[in-house]
mmCIF file of C-alpha atoms in Angstrom:
data_model
loop_
_atom_site.group_PDB
_atom_site.id
_atom_site.type_symbol
_atom_site.label_atom_id
_atom_site.label_comp_id
_atom_site.label_asym_id
_atom_site.label_seq_id
_atom_site.Cartn_x
_atom_site.Cartn_y
_atom_site.Cartn_z
ATOM 1 C CA UNK A 1 -0.019 0.056 -0.008
ATOM 2 C CA UNK A 2 2.704 2.510 0.932
ATOM 3 C CA UNK A 3 4.679 1.737 -2.284
ATOM 4 C CA UNK A 4 1.637 2.655 -4.451
ATOM 5 C CA UNK A 5 1.116 5.893 -2.479
ATOM 6 C CA UNK A 6 4.770 6.714 -2.891
ATOM 7 C CA UNK A 7 4.656 6.099 -6.595
ATOM 8 C CA UNK A 8 1.568 8.105 -7.036
ATOM 9 C CA UNK A 9 3.332 11.120 -5.511
ATOM 10 C CA UNK A 10 6.456 10.521 -7.759
ATOM 11 C CA UNK A 11 4.568 10.032 -11.007
ATOM 12 C CA UNK A 12 3.991 13.700 -11.801
ATOM 13 C CA UNK A 13 5.373 13.647 -15.374
ATOM 14 C CA UNK A 14 8.356 15.603 -16.701
ATOM 15 C CA UNK A 15 10.366 17.580 -14.196
ATOM 16 C CA UNK A 16 13.642 19.489 -14.378
ATOM 17 C CA UNK A 17 16.480 17.252 -13.413
ATOM 18 C CA UNK A 18 17.147 18.827 -9.974
ATOM 19 C CA UNK A 19 13.468 18.541 -8.949
ATOM 20 C CA UNK A 20 13.317 14.880 -10.185
ATOM 21 C CA UNK A 21 16.308 14.027 -8.217
ATOM 22 C CA UNK A 22 15.018 15.633 -5.001
ATOM 23 C CA UNK A 23 11.505 14.147 -5.428
ATOM 24 C CA UNK A 24 12.973 10.667 -6.327
ATOM 25 C CA UNK A 25 15.189 10.692 -3.211
ATOM 26 C CA UNK A 26 12.347 11.791 -1.020
ATOM 27 C CA UNK A 27 10.242 8.951 -2.474
ATOM 28 C CA UNK A 28 12.982 6.499 -1.662
ATOM 29 C CA UNK A 29 13.291 7.714 1.871
ATOM 30 C CA UNK A 30 9.480 7.582 2.361
ATOM 31 C CA UNK A 31 9.327 4.091 0.988
ATOM 32 C CA UNK A 32 12.309 2.977 3.105
ATOM 33 C CA UNK A 33 10.824 4.468 6.293
ATOM 34 C CA UNK A 34 7.558 2.607 5.691
ATOM 35 C CA UNK A 35 9.179 -0.825 5.537
ATOM 36 C CA UNK A 36 8.473 -3.005 8.537
ATOM 37 C CA UNK A 37 11.408 -3.687 10.837
ATOM 38 C CA UNK A 38 11.300 -7.366 10.009
ATOM 39 C CA UNK A 39 11.122 -6.911 6.196
ATOM 40 C CA UNK A 40 13.695 -8.601 3.867
ATOM 41 C CA UNK A 41 15.169 -5.418 2.350
ATOM 42 C CA UNK A 42 16.366 -7.012 -0.852
ATOM 43 C CA UNK A 43 13.122 -8.812 -1.601
ATOM 44 C CA UNK A 44 11.131 -5.495 -0.902
ATOM 45 C CA UNK A 45 13.523 -3.499 -3.082
ATOM 46 C CA UNK A 46 13.221 -5.845 -5.980
ATOM 47 C CA UNK A 47 9.381 -5.824 -5.710
ATOM 48 C CA UNK A 48 9.347 -2.023 -5.420
ATOM 49 C CA UNK A 49 11.654 -1.784 -8.539
ATOM 50 C CA UNK A 50 9.546 -4.158 -10.510
ATOM 51 C CA UNK A 51 6.325 -2.286 -9.816
ATOM 52 C CA UNK A 52 7.983 1.229 -10.378
ATOM 53 C CA UNK A 53 9.993 0.287 -13.590
ATOM 54 C CA UNK A 54 7.094 0.629 -16.033
ATOM 55 C CA UNK A 55 6.501 4.164 -14.845
ATOM 56 C CA UNK A 56 10.122 5.303 -15.054
ATOM 57 C CA UNK A 57 10.214 6.226 -18.846
ATOM 58 C CA UNK A 58 7.533 8.820 -18.391
ATOM 59 C CA UNK A 59 8.507 10.134 -15.006
ATOM 60 C CA UNK A 60 12.099 11.229 -14.186
ATOM 61 C CA UNK A 61 11.273 11.211 -10.418
ATOM 62 C CA UNK A 62 10.265 7.567 -10.721
ATOM 63 C CA UNK A 63 13.415 6.895 -12.641
ATOM 64 C CA UNK A 64 15.536 8.368 -9.807
ATOM 65 C CA UNK A 65 13.617 6.134 -7.342
ATOM 66 C CA UNK A 66 14.281 3.064 -9.544
ATOM 67 C CA UNK A 67 18.024 3.931 -9.822
ATOM 68 C CA UNK A 68 18.336 4.247 -6.027
ATOM 69 C CA UNK A 69 16.763 0.827 -5.594
ATOM 70 C CA UNK A 70 18.957 -0.735 -8.241
ATOM 71 C CA UNK A 71 22.079 0.646 -6.612
ATOM 72 C CA UNK A 72 21.037 -0.506 -3.207
ATOM 73 C CA UNK A 73 20.391 -4.045 -4.616
ATOM 74 C CA UNK A 74 23.692 -4.162 -6.525
ATOM 75 C CA UNK A 75 25.784 -2.838 -3.656
ATOM 76 C CA UNK A 76 23.904 -3.289 -0.475
ATOM 77 C CA UNK A 77 26.628 -2.104 1.876
ATOM 78 C CA UNK A 78 27.635 1.090 0.080
ATOM 79 C CA UNK A 79 26.145 4.601 0.701
ATOM 80 C CA UNK A 80 23.737 5.747 -1.857
ATOM 81 C CA UNK A 81 24.445 9.013 -3.823
ATOM 82 C CA UNK A 82 21.964 11.041 -1.932
ATOM 83 C CA UNK A 83 22.270 14.883 -2.355
ATOM 84 C CA UNK A 84 21.071 17.103 0.462
ATOM 85 C CA UNK A 85 19.500 20.172 -1.038
ATOM 86 C CA UNK A 86 19.536 23.534 0.553
ATOM 87 C CA UNK A 87 16.226 24.743 1.875
ATOM 88 C CA UNK A 88 14.572 27.317 -0.194
ATOM 89 C CA UNK A 89 11.318 29.179 -0.150
ATOM 90 C CA UNK A 90 8.939 28.020 -2.913
ATOM 91 C CA UNK A 91 6.131 30.493 -2.610
ATOM 92 C CA UNK A 92 3.902 28.798 -0.097
ATOM 93 C CA UNK A 93 0.067 28.645 -0.577
ATOM 94 C CA UNK A 94 0.109 31.363 -3.123
ATOM 95 C CA UNK A 95 2.488 29.586 -5.484
ATOM 96 C CA UNK A 96 0.494 26.281 -5.039
ATOM 97 C CA UNK A 97 -2.756 28.202 -5.982
ATOM 98 C CA UNK A 98 -1.060 29.680 -9.024
ATOM 99 C CA UNK A 99 -0.088 26.280 -10.283
ATOM 100 C CA UNK A 100 -3.678 25.040 -10.593
#
């Protein structure tokens, strides 16, 4: 259930590369945080990648999510290339209303 919610939030279509990277990384962290403590990480990561992979060509954020999953499966004991972005103002409620 959590995987589907995460993918729904990630699958927003074409985004600039920086926004796609940020959104994909946040999606990975959300998915990871929702895993039960007793879960088999590799099995869950493979399942998530299999579900997300068909969405990746049309959504750069989902592609980033899939890439992070693939890297974590291939090299499970290495840190992932996560980039911490500087906080920035995005316009708040007014900007969200203008997007509609």
